CSV table of C-alpha atoms in Angstrom, one decimal:
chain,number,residue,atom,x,y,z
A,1,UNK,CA,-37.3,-35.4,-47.2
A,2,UNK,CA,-35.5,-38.1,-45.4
A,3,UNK,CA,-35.2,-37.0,-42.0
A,4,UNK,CA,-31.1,-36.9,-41.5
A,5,UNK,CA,-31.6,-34.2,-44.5
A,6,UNK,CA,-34.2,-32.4,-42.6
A,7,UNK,CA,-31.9,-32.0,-39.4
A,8,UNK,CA,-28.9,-30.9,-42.0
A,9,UNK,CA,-30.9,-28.3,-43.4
A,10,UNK,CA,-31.9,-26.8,-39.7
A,11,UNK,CA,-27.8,-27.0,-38.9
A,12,UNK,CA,-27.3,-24.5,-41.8
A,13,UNK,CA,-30.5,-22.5,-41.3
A,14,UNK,CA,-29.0,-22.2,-37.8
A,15,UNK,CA,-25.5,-20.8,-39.2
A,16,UNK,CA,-27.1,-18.5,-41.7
A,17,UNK,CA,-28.6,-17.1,-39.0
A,18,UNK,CA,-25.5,-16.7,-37.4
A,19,UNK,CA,-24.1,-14.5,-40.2
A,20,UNK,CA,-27.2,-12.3,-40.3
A,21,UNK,CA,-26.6,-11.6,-36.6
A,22,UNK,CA,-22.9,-10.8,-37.7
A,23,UNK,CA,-24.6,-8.3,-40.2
A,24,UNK,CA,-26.3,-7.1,-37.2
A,25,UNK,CA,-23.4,-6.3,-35.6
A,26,UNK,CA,-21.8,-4.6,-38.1
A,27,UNK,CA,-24.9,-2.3,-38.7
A,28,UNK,CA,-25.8,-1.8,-35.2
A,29,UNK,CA,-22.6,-1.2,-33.5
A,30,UNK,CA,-19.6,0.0,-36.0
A,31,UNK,CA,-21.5,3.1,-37.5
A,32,UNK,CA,-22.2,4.5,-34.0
A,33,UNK,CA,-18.6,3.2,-32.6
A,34,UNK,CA,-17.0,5.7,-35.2
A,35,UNK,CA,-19.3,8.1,-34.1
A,36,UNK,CA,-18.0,8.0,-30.6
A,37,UNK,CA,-14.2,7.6,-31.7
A,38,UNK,CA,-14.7,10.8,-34.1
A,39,UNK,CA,-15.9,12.5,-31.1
A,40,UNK,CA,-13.4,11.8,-28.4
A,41,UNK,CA,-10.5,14.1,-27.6
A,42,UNK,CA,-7.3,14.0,-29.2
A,43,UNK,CA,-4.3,12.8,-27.1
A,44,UNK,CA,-1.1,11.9,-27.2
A,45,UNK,CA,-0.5,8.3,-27.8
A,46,UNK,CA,0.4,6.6,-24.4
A,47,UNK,CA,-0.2,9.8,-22.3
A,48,UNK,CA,-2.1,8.9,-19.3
A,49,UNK,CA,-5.2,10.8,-20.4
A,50,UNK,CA,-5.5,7.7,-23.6
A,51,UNK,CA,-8.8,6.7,-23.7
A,52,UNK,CA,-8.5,3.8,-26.4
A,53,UNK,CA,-5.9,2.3,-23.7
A,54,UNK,CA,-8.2,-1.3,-23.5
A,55,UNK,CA,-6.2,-1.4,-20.2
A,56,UNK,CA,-8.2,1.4,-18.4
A,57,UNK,CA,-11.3,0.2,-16.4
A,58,UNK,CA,-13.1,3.2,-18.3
A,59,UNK,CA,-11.9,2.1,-21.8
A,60,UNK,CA,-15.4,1.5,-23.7
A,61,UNK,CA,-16.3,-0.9,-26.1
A,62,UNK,CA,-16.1,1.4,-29.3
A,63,UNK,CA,-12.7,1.8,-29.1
A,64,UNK,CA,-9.7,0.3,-30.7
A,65,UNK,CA,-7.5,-1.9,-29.7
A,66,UNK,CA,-4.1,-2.7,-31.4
A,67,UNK,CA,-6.0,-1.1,-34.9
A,68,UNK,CA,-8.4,-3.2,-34.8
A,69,UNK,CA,-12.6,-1.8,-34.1
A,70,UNK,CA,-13.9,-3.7,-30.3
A,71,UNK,CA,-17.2,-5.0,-30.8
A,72,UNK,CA,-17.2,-6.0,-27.4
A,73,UNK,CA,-15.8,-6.0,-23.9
A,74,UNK,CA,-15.2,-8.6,-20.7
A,75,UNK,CA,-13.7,-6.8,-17.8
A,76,UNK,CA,-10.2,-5.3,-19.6
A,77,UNK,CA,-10.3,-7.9,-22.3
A,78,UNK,CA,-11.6,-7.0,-26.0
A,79,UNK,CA,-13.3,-8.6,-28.2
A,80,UNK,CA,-12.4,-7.4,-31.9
A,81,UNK,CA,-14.5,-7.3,-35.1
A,82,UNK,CA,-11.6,-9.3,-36.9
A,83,UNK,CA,-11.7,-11.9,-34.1
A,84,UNK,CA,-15.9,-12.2,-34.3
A,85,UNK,CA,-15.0,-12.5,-37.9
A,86,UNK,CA,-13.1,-15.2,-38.0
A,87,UNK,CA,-14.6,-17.3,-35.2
A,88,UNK,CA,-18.1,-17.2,-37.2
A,89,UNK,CA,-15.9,-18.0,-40.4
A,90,UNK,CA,-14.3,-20.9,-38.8
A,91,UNK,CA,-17.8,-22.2,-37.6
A,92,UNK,CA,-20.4,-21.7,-40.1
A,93,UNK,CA,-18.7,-20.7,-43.0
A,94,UNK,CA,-18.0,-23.7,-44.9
A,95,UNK,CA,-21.9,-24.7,-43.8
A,96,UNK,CA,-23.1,-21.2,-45.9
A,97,UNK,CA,-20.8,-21.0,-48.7
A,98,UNK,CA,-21.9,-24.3,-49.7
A,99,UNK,CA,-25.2,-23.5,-49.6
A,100,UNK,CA,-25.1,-20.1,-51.5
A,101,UNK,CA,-23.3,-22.2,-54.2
A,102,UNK,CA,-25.9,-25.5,-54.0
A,103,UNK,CA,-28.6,-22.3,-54.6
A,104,UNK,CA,-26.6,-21.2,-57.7
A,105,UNK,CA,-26.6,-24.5,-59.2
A,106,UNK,CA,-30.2,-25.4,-58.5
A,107,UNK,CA,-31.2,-21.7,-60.5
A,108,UNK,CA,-28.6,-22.9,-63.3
A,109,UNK,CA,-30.7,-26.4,-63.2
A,110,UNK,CA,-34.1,-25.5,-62.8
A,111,UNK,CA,-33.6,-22.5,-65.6
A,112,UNK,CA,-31.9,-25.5,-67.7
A,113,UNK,CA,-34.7,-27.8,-67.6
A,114,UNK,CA,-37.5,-25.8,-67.4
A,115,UNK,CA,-38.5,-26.7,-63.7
A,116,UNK,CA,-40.5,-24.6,-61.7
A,117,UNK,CA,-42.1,-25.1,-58.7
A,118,UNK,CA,-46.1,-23.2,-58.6
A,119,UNK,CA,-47.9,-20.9,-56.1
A,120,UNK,CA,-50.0,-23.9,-55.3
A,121,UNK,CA,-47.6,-26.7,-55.0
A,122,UNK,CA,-45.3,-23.9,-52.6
A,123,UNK,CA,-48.8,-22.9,-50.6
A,124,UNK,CA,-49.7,-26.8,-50.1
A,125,UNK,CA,-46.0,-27.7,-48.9
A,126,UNK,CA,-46.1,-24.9,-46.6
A,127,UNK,CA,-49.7,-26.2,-44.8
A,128,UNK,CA,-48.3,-29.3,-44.1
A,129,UNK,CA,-45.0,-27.5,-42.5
A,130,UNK,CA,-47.5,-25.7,-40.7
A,131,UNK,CA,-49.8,-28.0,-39.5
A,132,UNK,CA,-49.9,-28.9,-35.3
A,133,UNK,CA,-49.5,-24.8,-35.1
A,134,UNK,CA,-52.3,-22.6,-34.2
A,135,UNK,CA,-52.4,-21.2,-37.4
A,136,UNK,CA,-49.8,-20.3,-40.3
A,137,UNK,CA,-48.9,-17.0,-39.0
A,138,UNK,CA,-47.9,-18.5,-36.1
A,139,UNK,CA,-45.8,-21.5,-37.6
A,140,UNK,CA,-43.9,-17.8,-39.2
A,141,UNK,CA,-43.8,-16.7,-35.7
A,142,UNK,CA,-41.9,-19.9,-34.6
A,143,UNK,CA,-39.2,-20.0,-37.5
A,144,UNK,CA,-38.7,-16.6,-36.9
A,145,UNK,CA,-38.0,-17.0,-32.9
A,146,UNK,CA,-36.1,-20.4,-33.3
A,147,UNK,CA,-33.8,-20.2,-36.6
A,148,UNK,CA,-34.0,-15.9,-37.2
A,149,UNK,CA,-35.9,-16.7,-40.8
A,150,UNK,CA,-38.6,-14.2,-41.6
A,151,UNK,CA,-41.7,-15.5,-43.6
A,152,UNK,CA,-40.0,-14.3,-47.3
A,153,UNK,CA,-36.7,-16.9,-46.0
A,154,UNK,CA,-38.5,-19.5,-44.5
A,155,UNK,CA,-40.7,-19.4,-48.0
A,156,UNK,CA,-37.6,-19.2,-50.1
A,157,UNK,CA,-35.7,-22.3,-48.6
A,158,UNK,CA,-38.7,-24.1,-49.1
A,159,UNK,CA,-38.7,-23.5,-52.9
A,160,UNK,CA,-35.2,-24.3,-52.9
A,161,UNK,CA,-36.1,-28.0,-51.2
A,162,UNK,CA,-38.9,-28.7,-53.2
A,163,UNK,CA,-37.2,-27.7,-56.9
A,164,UNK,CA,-34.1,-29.9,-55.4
A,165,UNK,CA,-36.9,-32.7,-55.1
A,166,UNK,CA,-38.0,-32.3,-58.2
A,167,UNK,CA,-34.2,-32.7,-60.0
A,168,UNK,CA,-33.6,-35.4,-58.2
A,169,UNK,CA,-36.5,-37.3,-59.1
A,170,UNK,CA,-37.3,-36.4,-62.6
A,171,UNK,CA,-35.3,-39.5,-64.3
A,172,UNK,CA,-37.1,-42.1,-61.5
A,173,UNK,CA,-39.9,-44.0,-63.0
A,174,UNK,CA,-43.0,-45.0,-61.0
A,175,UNK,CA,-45.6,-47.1,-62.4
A,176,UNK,CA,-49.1,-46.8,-61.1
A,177,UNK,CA,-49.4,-50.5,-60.5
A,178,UNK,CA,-46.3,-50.1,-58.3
A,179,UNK,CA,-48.3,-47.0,-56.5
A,180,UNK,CA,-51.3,-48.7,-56.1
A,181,UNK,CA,-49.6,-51.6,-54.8
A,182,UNK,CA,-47.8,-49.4,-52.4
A,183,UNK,CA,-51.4,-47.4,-50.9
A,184,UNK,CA,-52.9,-51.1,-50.8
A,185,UNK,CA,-50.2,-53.0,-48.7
A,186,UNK,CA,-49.5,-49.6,-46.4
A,187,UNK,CA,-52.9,-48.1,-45.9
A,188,UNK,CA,-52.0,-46.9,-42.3
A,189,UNK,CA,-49.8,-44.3,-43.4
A,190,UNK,CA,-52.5,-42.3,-45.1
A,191,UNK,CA,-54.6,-42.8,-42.1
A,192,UNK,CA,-55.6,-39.2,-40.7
A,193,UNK,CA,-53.5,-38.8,-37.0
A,194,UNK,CA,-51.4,-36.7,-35.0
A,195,UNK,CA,-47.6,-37.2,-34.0
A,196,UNK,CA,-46.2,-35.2,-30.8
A,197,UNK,CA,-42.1,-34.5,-31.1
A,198,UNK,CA,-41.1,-33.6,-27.7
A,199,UNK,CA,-38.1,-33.4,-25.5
A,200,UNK,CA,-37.4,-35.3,-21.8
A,201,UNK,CA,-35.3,-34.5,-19.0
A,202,UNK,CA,-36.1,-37.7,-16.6
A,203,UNK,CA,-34.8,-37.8,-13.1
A,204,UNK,CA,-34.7,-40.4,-10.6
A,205,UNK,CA,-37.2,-38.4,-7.6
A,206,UNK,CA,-40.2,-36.0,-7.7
A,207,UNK,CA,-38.2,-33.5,-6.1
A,208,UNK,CA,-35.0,-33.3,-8.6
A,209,UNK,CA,-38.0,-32.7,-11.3
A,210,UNK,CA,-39.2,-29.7,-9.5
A,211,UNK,CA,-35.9,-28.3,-9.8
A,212,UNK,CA,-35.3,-28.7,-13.0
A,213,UNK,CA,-39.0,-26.9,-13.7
A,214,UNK,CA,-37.4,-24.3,-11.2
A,215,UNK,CA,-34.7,-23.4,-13.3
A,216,UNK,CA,-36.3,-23.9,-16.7
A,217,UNK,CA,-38.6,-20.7,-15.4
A,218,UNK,CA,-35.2,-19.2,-14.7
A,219,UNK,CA,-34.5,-19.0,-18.4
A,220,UNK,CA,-31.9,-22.2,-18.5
A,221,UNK,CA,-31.9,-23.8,-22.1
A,222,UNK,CA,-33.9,-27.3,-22.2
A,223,UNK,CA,-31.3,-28.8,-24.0
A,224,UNK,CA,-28.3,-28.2,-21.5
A,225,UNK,CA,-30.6,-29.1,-18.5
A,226,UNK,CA,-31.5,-32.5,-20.0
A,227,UNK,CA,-27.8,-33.4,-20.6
A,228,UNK,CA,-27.0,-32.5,-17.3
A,229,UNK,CA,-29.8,-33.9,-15.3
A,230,UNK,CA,-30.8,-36.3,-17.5
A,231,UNK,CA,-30.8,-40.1,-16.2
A,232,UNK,CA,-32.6,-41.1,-19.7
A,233,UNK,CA,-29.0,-42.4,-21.2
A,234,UNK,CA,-30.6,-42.8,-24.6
A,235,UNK,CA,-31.4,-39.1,-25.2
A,236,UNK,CA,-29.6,-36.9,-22.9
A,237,UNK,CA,-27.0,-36.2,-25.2
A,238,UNK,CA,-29.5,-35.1,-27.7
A,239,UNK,CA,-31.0,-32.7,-25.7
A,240,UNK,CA,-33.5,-34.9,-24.4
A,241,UNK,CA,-35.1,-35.1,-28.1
A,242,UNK,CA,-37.5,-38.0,-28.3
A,243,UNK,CA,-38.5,-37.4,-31.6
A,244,UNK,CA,-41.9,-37.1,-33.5
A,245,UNK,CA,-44.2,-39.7,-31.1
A,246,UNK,CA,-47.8,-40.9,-32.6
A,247,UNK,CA,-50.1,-39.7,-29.4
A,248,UNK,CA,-51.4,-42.9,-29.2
A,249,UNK,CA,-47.8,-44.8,-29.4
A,250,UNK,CA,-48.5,-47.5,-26.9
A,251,UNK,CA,-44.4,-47.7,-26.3
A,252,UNK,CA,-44.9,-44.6,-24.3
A,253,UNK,CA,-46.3,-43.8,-21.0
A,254,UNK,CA,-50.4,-43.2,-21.6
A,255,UNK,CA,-50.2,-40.4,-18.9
A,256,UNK,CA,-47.7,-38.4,-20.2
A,257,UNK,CA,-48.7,-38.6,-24.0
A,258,UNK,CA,-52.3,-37.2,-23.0
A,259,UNK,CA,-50.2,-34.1,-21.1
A,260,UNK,CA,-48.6,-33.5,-23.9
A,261,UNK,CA,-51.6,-33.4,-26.7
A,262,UNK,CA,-53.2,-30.5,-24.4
A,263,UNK,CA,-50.0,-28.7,-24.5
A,264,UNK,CA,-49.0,-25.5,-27.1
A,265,UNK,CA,-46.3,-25.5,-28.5
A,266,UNK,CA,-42.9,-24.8,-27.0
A,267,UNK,CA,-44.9,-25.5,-23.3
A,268,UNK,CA,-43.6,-27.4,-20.4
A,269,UNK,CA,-45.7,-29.6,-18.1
A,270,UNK,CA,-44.0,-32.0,-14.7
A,271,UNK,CA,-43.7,-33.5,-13.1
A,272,UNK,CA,-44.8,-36.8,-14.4
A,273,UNK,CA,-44.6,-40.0,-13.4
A,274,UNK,CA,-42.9,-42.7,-16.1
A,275,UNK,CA,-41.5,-45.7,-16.3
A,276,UNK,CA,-37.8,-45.1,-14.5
A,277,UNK,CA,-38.4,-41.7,-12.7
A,278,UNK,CA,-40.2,-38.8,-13.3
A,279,UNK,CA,-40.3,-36.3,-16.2
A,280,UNK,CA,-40.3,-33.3,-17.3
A,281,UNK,CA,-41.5,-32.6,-21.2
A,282,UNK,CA,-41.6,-30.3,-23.7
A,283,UNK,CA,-43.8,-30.3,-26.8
A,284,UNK,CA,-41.5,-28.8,-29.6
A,285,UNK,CA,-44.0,-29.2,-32.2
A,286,UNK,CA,-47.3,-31.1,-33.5
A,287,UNK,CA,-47.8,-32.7,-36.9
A,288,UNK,CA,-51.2,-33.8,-37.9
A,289,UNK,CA,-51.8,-35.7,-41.2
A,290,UNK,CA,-54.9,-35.5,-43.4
A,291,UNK,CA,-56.2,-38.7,-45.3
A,292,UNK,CA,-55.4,-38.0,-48.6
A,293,UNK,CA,-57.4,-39.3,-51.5
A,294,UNK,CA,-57.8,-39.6,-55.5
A,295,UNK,CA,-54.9,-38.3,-57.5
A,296,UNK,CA,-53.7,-36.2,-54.5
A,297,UNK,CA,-52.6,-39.6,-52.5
A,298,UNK,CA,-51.3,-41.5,-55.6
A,299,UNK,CA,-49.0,-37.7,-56.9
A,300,UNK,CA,-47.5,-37.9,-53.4
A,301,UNK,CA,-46.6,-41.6,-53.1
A,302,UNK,CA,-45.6,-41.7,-56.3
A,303,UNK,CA,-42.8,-38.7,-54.6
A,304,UNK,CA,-42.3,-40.9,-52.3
A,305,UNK,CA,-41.0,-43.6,-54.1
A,306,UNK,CA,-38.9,-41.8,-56.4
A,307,UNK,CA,-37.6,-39.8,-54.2
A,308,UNK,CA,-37.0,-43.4,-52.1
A,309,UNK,CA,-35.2,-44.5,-55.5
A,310,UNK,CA,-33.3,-41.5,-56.5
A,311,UNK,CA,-29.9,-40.2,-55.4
A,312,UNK,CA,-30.5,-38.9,-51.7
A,313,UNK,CA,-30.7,-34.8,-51.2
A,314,UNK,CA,-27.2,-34.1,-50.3
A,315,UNK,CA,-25.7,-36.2,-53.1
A,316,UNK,CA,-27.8,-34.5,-55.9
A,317,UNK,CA,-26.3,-31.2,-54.4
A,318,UNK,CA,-22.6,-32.9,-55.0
A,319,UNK,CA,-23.5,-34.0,-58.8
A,320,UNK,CA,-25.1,-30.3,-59.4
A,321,UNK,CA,-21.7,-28.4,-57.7
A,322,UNK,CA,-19.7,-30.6,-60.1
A,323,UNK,CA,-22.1,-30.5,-63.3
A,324,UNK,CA,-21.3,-26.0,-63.0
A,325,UNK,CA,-18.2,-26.6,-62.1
A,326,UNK,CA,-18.7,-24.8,-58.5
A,327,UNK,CA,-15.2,-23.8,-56.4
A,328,UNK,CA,-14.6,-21.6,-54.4
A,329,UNK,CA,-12.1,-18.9,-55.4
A,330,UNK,CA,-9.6,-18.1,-52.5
């Protein structure tokens, strides 16, 4: 998948999960909100004895303000379910919608053509995903702390990608000569080796980098500290991303890149000394690559190339929203 695509499909994993947490909500809190409104006392509407006045500094969250159910509370100002509603709507529910309908159309598709993607195929997809984690479980553990997907999601958008793939590039020819061809002038991208993706907050002094490791073991979000101590102009914005980094990439500081091939995922190491300052890293995750061989290498070039060749993810979506005539209703 081309890796624009593969950031797209973390945005929306990112909003679904946003809407399960609104489910969350609405199980969590509403049930046990009526059962505190059924028990309060009646009174009379604007007596001074009103307990769903949101005005009164012993108001609780459960009650209801202007008819509406509080899911939440800051100092005398309430937070509705209606309002949480439509916030999340606003945000992330064009992002969803669309890809509860691209999921429809890809059943419709598949069912159509007789695609189906096998146990095998899904289990050898999956160790590559999971590979530079300790194990599999753990890779589960990590989608399930960063994006909310339990192992049953994370395995179900994965079948999703891969039968996408498999639309897209079932009409692409490939020749063997052309995949041979490809293996022979290319052979050191089936070379076995490991790729570090890791984040950077650089500052200018020793000292500003202690800080920063001071208030990353404060909780503070990676992200937001590298945009705002950040002197690295090219990747501040982003978070400090730097991407996925071959450990021996000899663009890169030696020092730091052998710090961070001992580190687990998710760890932290600094301060180090780079080119321009001093750093702070992250490692957010570790691919390594297995040298592939026989009909195992030439089946996934030969993906590669069609799937080089054919219409690109997101406009194979658009063809298969049109071809079922997908809208939505209201």
């Amino acid at each position: 998948m081309r890796k624009y695509e593969m950031l797209r499909a973390v945005v929306i994993l990112q909003a679904v999960c946003m809407v399960v947490l609104t489910v969350v909500v609405v199980i969590k809190v509403w049930p046990g909100n009526e059962r505190q409104l059924d028990q309060q006392p009646q009174t009379n509407v604007g007596s001074e004895e009103d307990p769903a006045d949101p005005s009164k500094p012993g108001a609780d969250s459960s009650e209801m303000a202007d008819g509406r159910r509080v899911v939440a509370r800051v100092g005398k100002v309430m937070i509705t379910a209606a309002e949480l509603k439509s916030e999340l709507q606003k945000q992330y529910g064009e992002a969803v919608l669309r890809t509860l309908m691209v999921h429809k159309a890809i059943d419709l598709e598949a069912a159509a053509s007789g695609l189906n993607i096998s146990a095998e195929e899904q289990s050898r997809e999956l160790k590559k995903l999971a590979e530079g984690y300790e194990s599999e479980s753990r890779y589960y553990e990590v989608m399930q702390e960063q994006l909310g997907m339990n192992k049953e999601q994370v395995q179900e958008d994965l079948r999703y990608r891969l039968l996408l793939e498999e639309i897209a590039v079932r009409s692409v020819d490939v020749s063997d000569e052309e995949v041979d061809r490809y293996i022979a002038d290319h052979p050191e991208e089936f070379e076995a080796r490991t790729q570090l993706h890791l984040q950077w907050i650089m500052t200018e002094t020793s000292r500003e980098a202690n800080t920063v490791l001071g208030l990353l073991a404060d909780g503070e979000d990676f992200a937001e500290l590298a945009r705002t101590y950040s002197v690295d102009a090219f990747t501040a914005d982003a978070g400090g991303d730097l991407g996925l980094i071959d450990e021996d990439d000899p663009f890169y500081d030696r020092d730091m890149l052998d710090t961070a091939s001992r580190l687990q995922i998710a760890e932290m190491a600094g301060p180090l000394k780079v080119d321009g300052g001093f750093a702070v890293i992250r490692l957010i995750e570790r691919q390594m690559t297995t040298n592939l061989t026989g009909s195992r290498l030439h089946e996934a070039v030969r993906k590669q190339l069609a799937l080089e060749r054919a219409d690109s993810l997101t406009e194979m979506e658009d063809k298969l929203l049109i071809k079922y005539d997908a809208m939505k209703t209201e």
